[in-house]
Coordinates of C-alpha atoms (C1' of nucleotides) in Angstrom, one line a residue:
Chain A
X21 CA 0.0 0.0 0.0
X22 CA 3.0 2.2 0.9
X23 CA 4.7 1.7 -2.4
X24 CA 1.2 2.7 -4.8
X25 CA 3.0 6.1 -5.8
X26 CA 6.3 4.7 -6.2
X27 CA 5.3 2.3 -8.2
X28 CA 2.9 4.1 -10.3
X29 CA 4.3 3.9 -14.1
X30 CA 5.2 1.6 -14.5
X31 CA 9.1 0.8 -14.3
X32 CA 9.7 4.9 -14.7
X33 CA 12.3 4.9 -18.1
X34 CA 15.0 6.5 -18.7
X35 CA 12.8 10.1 -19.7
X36 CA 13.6 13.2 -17.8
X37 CA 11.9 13.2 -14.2
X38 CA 11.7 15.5 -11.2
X39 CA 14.8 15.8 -9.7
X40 CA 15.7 13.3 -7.2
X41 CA 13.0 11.3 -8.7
X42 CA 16.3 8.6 -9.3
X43 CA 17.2 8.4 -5.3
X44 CA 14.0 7.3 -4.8
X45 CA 13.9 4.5 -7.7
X46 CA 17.2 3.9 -6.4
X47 CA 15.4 2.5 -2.9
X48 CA 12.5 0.5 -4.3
X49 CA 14.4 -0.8 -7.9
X50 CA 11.3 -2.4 -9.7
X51 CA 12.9 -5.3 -10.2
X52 CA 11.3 -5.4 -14.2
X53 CA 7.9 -6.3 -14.7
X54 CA 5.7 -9.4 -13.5
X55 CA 6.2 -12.8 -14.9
X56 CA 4.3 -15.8 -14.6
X57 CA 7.8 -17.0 -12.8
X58 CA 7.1 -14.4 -10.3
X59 CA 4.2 -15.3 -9.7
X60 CA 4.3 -18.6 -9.5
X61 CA 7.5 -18.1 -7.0
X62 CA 5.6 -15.7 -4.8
X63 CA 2.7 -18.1 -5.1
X64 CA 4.7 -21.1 -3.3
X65 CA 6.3 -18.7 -1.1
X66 CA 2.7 -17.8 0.4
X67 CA 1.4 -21.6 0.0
X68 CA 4.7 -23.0 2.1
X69 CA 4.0 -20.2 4.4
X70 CA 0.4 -20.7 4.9
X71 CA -1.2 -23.7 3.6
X72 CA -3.6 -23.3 0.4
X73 CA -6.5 -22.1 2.6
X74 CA -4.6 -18.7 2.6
X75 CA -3.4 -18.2 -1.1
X76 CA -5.8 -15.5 -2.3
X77 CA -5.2 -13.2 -5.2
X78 CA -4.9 -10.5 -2.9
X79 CA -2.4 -11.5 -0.8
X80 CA -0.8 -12.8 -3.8
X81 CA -0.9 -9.2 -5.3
X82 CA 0.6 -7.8 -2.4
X83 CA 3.3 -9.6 -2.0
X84 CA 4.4 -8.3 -5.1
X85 CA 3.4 -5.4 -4.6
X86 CA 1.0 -5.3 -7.5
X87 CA -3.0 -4.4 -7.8
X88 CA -5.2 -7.5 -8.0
X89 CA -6.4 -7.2 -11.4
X90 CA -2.5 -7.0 -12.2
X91 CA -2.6 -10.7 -12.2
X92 CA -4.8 -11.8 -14.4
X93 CA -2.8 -10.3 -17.3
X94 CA -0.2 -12.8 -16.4
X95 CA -3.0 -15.7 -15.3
X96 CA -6.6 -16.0 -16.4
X97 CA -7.8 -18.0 -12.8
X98 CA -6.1 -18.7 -9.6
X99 CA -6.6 -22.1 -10.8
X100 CA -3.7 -21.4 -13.1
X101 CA -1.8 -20.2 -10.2
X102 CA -1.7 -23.8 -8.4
X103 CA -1.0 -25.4 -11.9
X104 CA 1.8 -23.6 -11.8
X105 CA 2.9 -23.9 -8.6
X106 CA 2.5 -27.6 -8.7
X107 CA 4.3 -28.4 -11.8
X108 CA 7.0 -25.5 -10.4
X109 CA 7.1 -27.7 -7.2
X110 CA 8.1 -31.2 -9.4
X111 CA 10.7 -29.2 -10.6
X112 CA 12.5 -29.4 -7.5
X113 CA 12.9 -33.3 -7.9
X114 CA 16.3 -33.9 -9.0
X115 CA 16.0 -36.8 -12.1
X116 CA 18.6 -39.5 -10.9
X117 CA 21.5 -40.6 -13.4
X118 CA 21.1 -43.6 -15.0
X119 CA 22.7 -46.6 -13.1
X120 CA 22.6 -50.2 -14.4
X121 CA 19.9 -50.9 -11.5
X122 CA 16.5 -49.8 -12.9
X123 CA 14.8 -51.0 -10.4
X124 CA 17.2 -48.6 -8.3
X125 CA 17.0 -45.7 -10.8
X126 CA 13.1 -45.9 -9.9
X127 CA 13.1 -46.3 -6.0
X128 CA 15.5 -43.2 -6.1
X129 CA 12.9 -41.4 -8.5
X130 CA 9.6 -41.7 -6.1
X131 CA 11.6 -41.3 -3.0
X132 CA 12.8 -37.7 -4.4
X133 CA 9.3 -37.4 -5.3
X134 CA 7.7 -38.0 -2.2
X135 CA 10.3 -36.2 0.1
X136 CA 10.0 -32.9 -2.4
X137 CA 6.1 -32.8 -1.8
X138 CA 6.4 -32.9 1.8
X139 CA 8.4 -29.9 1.6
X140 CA 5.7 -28.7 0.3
X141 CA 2.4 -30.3 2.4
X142 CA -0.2 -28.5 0.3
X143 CA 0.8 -29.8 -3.2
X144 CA -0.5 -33.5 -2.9
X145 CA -3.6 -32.3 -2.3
X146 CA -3.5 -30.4 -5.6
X147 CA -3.2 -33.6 -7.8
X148 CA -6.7 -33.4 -8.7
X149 CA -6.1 -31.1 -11.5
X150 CA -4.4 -32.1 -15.0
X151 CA -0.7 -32.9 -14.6
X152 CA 0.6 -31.6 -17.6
X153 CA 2.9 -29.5 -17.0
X154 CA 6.3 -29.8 -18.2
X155 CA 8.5 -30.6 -15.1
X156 CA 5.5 -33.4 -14.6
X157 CA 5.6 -35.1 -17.8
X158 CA 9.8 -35.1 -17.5
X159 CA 9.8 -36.9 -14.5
X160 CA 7.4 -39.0 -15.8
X161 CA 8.3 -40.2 -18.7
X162 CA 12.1 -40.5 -16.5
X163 CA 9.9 -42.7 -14.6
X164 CA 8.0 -44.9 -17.6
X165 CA 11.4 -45.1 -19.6
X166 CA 13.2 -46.5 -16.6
X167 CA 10.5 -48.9 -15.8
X168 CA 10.6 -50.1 -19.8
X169 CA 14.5 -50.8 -19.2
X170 CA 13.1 -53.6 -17.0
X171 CA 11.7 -54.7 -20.2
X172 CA 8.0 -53.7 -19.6
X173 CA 5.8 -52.7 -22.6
X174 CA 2.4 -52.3 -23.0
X175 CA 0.0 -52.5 -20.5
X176 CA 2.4 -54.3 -18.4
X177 CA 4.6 -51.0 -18.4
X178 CA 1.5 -48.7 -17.7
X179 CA 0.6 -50.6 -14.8
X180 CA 4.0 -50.5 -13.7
X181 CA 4.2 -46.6 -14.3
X182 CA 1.0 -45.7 -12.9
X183 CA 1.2 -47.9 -9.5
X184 CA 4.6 -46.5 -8.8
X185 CA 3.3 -43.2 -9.7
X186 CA 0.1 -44.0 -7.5
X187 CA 2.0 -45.4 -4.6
X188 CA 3.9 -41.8 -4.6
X189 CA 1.0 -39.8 -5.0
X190 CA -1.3 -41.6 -2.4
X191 CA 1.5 -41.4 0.3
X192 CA 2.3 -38.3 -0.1
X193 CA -1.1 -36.8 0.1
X194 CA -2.3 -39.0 3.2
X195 CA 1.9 -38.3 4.8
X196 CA 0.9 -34.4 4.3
X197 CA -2.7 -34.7 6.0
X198 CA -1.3 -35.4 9.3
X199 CA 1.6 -33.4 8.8
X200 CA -0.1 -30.1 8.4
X201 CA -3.2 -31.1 10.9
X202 CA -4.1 -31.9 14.7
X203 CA -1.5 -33.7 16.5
X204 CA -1.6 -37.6 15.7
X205 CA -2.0 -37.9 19.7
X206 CA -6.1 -37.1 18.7
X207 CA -6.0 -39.9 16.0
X208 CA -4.4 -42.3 18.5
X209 CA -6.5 -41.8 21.2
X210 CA -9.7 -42.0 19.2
X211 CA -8.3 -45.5 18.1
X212 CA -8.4 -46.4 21.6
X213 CA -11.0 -45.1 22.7
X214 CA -12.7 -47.8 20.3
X215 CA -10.2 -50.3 20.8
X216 CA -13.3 -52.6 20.3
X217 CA -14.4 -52.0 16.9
X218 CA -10.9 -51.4 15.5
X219 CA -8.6 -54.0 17.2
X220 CA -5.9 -54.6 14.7
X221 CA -5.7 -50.6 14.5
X222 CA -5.4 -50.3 18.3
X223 CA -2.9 -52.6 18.7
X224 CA -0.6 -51.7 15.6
X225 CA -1.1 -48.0 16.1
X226 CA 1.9 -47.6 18.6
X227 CA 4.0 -48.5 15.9
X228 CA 3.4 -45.9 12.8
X229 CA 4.6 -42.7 14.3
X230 CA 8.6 -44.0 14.2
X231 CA 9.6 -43.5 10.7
X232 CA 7.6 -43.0 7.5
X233 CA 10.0 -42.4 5.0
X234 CA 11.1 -46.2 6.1
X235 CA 7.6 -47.2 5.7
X236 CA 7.6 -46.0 2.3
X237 CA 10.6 -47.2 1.3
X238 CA 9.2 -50.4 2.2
X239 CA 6.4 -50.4 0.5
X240 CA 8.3 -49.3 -3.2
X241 CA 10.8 -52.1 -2.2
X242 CA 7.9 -54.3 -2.0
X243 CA 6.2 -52.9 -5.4
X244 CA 9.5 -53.5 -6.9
X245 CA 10.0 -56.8 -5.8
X246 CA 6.2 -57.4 -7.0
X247 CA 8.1 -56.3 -10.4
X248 CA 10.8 -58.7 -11.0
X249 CA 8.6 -61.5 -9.8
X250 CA 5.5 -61.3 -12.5
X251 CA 8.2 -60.2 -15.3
X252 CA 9.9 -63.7 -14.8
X253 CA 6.4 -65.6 -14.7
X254 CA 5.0 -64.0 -17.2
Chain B
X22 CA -37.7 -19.4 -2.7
X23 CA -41.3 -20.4 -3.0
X24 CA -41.6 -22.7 -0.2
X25 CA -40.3 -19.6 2.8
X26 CA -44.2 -19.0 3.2
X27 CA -44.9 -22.2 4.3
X28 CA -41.8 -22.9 5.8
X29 CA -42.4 -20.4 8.5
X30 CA -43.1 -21.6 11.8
X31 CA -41.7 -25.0 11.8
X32 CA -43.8 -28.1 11.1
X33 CA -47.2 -26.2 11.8
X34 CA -48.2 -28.1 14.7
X35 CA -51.6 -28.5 15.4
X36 CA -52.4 -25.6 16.6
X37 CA -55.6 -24.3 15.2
X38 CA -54.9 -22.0 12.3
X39 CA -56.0 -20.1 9.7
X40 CA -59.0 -21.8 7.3
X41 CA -57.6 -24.2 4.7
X42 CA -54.0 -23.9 6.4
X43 CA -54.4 -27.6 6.5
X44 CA -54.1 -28.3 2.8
X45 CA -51.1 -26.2 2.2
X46 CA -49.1 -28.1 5.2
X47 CA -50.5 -31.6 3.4
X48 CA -48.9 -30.2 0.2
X49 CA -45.6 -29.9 1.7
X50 CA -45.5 -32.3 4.6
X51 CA -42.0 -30.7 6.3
X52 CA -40.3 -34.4 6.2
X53 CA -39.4 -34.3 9.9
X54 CA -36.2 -32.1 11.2
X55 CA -33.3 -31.4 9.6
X56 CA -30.4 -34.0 10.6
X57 CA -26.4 -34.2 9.8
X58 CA -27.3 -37.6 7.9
X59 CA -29.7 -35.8 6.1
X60 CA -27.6 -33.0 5.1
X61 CA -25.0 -35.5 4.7
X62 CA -27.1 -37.3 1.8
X63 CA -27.7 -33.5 -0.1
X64 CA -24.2 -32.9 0.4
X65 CA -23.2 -36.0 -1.6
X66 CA -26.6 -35.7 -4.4
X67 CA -24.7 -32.0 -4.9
X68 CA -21.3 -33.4 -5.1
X69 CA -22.3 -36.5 -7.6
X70 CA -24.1 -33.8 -9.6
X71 CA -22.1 -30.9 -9.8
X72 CA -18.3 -31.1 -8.3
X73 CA -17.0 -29.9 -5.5
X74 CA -16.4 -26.6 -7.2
X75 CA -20.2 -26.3 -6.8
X76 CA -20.9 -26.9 -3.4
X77 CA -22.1 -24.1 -1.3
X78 CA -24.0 -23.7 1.6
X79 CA -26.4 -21.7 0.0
X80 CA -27.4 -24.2 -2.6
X81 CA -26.8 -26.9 -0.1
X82 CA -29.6 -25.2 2.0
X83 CA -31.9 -24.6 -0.7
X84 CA -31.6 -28.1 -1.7
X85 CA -32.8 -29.2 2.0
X86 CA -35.6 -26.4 1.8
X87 CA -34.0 -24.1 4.6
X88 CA -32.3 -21.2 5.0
X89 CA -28.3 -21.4 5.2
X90 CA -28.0 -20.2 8.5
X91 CA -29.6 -23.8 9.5
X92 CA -27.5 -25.9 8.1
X93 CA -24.7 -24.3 10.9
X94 CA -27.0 -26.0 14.2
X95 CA -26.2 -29.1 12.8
X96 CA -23.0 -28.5 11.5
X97 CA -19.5 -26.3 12.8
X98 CA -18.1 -25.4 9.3
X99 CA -18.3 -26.6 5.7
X100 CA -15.5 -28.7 6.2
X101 CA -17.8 -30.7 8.4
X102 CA -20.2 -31.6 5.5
X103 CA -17.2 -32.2 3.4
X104 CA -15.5 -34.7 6.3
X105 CA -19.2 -35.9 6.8
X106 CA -19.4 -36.7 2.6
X107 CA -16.3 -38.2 2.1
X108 CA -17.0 -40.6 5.2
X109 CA -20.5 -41.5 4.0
X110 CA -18.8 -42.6 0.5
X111 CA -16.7 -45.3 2.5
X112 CA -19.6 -46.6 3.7
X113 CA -20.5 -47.5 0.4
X114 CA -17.6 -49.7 0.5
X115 CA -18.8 -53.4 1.2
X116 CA -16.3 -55.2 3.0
X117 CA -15.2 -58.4 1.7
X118 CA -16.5 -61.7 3.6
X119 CA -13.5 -63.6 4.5
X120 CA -11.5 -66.2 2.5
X121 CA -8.8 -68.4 3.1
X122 CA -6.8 -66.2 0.5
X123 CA -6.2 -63.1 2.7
X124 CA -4.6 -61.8 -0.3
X125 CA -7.7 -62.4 -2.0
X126 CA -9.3 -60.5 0.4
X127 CA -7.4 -57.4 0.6
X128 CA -7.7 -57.6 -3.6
X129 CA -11.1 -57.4 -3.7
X130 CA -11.6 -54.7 -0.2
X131 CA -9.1 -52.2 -2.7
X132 CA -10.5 -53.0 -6.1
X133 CA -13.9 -51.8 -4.1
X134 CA -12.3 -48.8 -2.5
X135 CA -11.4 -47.8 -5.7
X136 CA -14.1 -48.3 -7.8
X137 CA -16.6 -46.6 -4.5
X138 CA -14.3 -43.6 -5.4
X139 CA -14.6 -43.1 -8.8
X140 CA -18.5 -43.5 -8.5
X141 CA -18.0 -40.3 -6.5
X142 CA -15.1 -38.5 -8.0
X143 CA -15.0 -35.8 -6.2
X144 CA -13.8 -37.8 -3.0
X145 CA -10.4 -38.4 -3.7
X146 CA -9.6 -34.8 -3.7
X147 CA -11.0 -34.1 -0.1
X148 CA -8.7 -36.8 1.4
X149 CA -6.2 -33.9 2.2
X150 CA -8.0 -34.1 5.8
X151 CA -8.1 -36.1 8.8
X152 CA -9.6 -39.6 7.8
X153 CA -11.2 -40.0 10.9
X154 CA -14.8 -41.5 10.5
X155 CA -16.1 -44.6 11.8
X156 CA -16.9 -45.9 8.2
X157 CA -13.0 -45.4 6.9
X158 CA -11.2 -47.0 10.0
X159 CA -13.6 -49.5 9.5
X160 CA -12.3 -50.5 6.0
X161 CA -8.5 -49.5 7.3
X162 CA -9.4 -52.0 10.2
X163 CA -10.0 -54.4 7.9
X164 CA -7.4 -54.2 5.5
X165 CA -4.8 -54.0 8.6
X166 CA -6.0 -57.2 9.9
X167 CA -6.6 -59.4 6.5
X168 CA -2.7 -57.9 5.9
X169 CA -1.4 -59.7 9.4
X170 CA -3.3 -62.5 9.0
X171 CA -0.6 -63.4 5.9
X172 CA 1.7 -63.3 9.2
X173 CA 3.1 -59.5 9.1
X174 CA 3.8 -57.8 12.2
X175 CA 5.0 -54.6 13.4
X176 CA 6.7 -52.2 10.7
X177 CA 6.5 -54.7 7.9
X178 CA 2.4 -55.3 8.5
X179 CA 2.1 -50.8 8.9
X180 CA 4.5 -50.8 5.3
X181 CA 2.0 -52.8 3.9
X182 CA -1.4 -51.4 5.0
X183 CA -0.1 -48.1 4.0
X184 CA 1.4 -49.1 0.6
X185 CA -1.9 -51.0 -0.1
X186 CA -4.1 -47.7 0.8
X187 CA -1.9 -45.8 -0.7
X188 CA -2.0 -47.2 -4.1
X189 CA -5.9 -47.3 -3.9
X190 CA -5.8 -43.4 -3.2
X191 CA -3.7 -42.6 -5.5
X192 CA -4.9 -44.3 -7.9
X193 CA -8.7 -43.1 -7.6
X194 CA -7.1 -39.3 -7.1
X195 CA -5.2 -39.6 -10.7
X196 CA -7.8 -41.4 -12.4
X197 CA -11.1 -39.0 -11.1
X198 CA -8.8 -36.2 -12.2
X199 CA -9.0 -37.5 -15.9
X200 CA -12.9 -38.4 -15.6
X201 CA -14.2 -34.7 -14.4
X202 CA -11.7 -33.0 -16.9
X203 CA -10.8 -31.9 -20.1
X204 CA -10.9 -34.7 -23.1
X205 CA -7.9 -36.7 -22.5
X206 CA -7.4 -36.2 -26.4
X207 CA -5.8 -33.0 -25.1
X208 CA -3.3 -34.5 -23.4
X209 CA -2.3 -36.9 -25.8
X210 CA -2.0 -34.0 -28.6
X211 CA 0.4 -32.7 -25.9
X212 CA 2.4 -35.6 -25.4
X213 CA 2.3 -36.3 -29.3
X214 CA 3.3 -32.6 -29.8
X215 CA 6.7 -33.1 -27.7
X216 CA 7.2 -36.2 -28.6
X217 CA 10.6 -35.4 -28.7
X218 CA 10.7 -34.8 -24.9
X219 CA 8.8 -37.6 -24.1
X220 CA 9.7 -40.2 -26.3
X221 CA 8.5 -43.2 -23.7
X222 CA 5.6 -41.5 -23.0
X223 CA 4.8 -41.0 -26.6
X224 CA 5.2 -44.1 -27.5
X225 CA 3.0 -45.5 -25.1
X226 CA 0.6 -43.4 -24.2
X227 CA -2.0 -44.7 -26.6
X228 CA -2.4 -47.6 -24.4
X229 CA -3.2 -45.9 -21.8
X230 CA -7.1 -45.5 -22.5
X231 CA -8.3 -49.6 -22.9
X232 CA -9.1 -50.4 -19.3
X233 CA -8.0 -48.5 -16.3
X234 CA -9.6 -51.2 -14.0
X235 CA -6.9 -54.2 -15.2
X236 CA -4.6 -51.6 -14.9
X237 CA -5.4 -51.2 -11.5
X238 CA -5.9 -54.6 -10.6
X239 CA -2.4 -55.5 -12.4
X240 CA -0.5 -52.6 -10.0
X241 CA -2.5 -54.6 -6.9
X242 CA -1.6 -57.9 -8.1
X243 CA 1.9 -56.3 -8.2
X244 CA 2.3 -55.3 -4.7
X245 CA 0.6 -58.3 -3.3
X246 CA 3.3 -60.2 -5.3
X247 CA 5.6 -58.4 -4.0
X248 CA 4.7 -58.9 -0.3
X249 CA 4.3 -62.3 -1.0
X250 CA 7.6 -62.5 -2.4
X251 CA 9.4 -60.6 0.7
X252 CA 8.1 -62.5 4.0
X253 CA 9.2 -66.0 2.7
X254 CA 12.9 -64.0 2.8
X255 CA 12.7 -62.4 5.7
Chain C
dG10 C1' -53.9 -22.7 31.8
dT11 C1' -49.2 -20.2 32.6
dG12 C1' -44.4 -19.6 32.6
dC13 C1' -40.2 -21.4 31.2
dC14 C1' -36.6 -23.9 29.0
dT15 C1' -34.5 -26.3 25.1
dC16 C1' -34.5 -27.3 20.3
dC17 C1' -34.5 -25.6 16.0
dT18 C1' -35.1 -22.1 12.4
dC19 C1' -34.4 -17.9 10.1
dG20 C1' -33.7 -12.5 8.3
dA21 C1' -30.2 -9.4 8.0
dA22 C1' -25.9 -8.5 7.6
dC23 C1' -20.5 -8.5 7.6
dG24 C1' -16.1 -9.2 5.7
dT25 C1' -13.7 -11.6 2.1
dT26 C1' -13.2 -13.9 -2.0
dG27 C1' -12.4 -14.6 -7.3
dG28 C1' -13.1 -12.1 -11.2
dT29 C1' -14.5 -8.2 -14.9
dC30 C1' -14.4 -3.6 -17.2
dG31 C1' -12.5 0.2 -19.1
dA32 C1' -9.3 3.8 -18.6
dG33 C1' -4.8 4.9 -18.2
dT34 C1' 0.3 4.4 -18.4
dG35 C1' 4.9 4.1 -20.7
dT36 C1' 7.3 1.9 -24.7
dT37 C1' 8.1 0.6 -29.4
dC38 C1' 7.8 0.7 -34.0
dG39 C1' 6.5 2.6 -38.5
Chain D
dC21 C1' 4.5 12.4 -35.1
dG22 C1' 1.0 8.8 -34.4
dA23 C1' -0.7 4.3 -33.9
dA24 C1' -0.2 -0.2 -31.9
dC25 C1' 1.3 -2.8 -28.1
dA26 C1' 2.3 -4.5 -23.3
dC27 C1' 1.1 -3.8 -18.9
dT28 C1' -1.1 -1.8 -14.8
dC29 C1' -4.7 -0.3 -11.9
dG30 C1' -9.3 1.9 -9.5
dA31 C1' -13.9 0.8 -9.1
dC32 C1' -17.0 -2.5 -9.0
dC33 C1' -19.7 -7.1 -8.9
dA34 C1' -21.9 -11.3 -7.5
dA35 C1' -21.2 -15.0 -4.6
dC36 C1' -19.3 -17.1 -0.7
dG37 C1' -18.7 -18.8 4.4
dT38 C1' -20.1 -17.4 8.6
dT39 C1' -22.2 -14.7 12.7
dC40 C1' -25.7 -12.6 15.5
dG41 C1' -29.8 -12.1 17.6
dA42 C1' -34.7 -12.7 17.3
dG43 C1' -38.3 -15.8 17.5
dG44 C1' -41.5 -19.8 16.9
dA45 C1' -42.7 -24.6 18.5
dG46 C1' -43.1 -28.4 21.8
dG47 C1' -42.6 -30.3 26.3
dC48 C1' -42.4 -30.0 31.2
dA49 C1' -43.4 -28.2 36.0
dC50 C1' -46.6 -26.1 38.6

DNA sequence: GTGCCTCCTCGAACGTTGGTCGAGTGTTCG
DNA sequence: CGAACACTCGACCAACGTTCGAGGAGGCAC
C-alpha cells in the first residue's frame, strides 16, 4: 500500500523526471515487470507459508506489490496459479542418473518425489487437477522409460508406471494430511477409545509414528519386488 | 424461494390456524427435522451432480428447503459436510467376507475402494484431511488385519497397510482427475506434440485409455506379489 | 392454563473472495 | 509524429462462508 505512488508507471524509463525522482527509484528498484515466474515463486512462497487455505489473489498481489487485477494479465484464474505452482514444485525433484539398476533408478525417483512434496504439504492435495505440465511429464516419462528398461511394454509398463506413480502420490497426500493437521495424539487416542471396533488398528497404532520415509521405502521395495517377480512368470 | 411461506413456523403443529391452512401443510408435509445424515445425503446428491467446485452452503440449504443459517446448528463449518461426505462414501464400500486367501481379500476390499471412489469422484480430492470416520477406520481395520493375517507384524504389517491404501488413493485421485476434466485427447495432442521430450511416454501413451480397471488390478496384483515375495525372505 | 426452558429455524448483515471492465500508463515501431 | 502494443490499476460485482440475535414450536413443572 506504501509503495502505490512509487510504483505508479510503471518501471519509470529512462525520460527526464523530477529531480531526485532517481534516489527514490534507487530504494525501491522495480525489479522489471511481473512474470508468470514471479508469480508462480511468490505463489509457493505464500502456499509453504500458509497452507492453500490462505493463497488469495490479494495477498498474492501484495506480496508483489501489485493491484489484484495485475494478475490476471499474467494468469486467467487462480486455478492457473496452483497449476503452476504444482508443476514449479516437481521441478524441485532432481531426475537421478542412470545406473545399471532400474529398479534402483526408480526407487531413487519416487523417493525424491515423495520427500519434495512434503516440503511442500499443500501440493498433494492439488493432484486433482491435470498434470501436464512440463516438469511433470519429465519426471514421468524419466519414470515410464526407466520402468521399460526392465523390459516392460504395454500395458504391463502402464501398470508399472501408474502404481509406482500412484504409490507416490497416495503417500504423499495421506503423509501431508497429518503433517499439516491436529497432533496424531487425537488420532491415536480415538483409536483407543474404540479399541473394540478397530482392534488390529489399536494394537498396531503404537508403531506408525517411528519412521515414515522407512515405511515408504518399504512399500516401493515391495512394489519392486512385486516387479521382477510377474516379469519372470510372465 | 417459494416454499419460505410455508416454511415459517416450523412443522405447523396443530395448533388451530387459519381456514384451509391444512391443505397447504399436506402439500408440503416438512419431512421431519433437519439431521447431519440428512444434510450428509444432499451434500453427496450436490457433489455427484455438480463437483466440489459447486458446493455451497447456499445451494446446499436450498436443496434441503431451509435457510443457510440452519444448516450451521447441525454443522461447525463446511469442512464438516465435506469430512461428513467423504465418510458417508466409504460406507458404500462393502467389505469383503472372509477367504482363506487373505490376499484375495485385501484384492477385492481395494478393487472396491477404488471403484466406490470413482462413482464419487469428487472424494479423492478431499482426502487432504483427517480420515477419521467410523466408516474409513472401519475398511482400514479391515485391511490392517486381513494384511497380518498373511503373518506380518509390526513395521512390515504398517508398510504394507499403508502401501496398499496408498495405491488405492492414489490411484482413484489420478484417475477421477481424468474423468471430471478436459478430453484426454488434449493430453495426448500434448504428449504427441513433444514427442521429442517424451519419447517413452509417446510411444506408449495410446495404451493408456483400454481399461484403467486391469490396470489397477495388475499394479495390486503387483504389490501383493511383492509382499508375498518378501516375508518368505525375511 | 401459565411460565419457562430447550430445540430448531431464520432475516439481515458482515467481511472476504475470485473475477471483470474500461481507462490509463509508458514503450516501441512505422 | 501517431498508432499499436504491453502492462497496470481503481472501481466495482456477484457470490461465498459465517455470525448474530430474534423468535416460533413443543414439552415440562406447577
Amino acid at each position: 500500500m506504501d509503495a502505490k505512488g512509487l510504483r505508479a508507471g510503471g518501471r519509470g524509463g529512462r525520460s527526464g523526471g523530477v529531480a531526485g525522482e532517481v534516489w527514490l527509484r534507487a530504494e525501491k528498484p522495480r525489479r522489471d515487470t511481473l512474470t508468470r515466474d514471479r508469480i508462480t515463486v511468490a505463489a509457493i512462497e505464500l502456499l509453504d507459508a500458509h497452507g492453500t487455505a490462505h493463497l488469495t489473489m490479494r495477498k498474492l498481489a501484495e506480496r508483489l506489490e501489485v493491484a489484484p487485477p495485475t494478475l490476471y494479465w499474467h494468469v486467467k484464474t487462480k486455478d492457473d496459479v496452483l497449476d503452476l505452482a504444482v508443476d514449479a514444485v516437481f521441478s524441485e525433484v532432481e531426475i537421478p542418473s542412470r545406473t545399471d539398476d532400474w529398479a534402483q533408478d526408480a526407487r531413487t525417483l519416487v523417493l525424491r518425489w515423495r520427500a519434495t512434496m512434503l516440503c511442500h504439504p499443500w501440493s498433494p492435495a492439488l493432484i486433482g487437477r491435470p498434470m501436464l505440465g512440463p516438469n511433470v511429464l519429465a519426471r514421468t516419462e524419466f519414470l515410464q522409460s526407466t520402468l521399460a528398461r526392465g523390459g516392460r511394454t504395454g500395458p504391463s509398463l502402464a501398470a508399472a508406471t501408474h502404481g509406482l506413480a500412484n504409490l507416490t502420490i497416495g503417500a504423499a497426500l495421506t503423509e501431508s494430511t497429518w503433517h499439516g493437521q491436529l497432533p496424531r495424539s487425537s488420532a491415536h487416542e480415538l483409536i483407543q477409545a474404540n479399541a473394540d471396533r478397530y482392534p488390529t488398528l489399536a494394537a498396531n497404532h503404537h508403531l506408525d509414528a517411528p519412521d515414515q520415509d522407512a515405511l515408504f521405502d518399504q512399500a516401493v521395495r515391495t512394489f519392486l519386488a512385486g516387479l521382477g517377480q510377474d516379469i519372470s512368470r510372465c
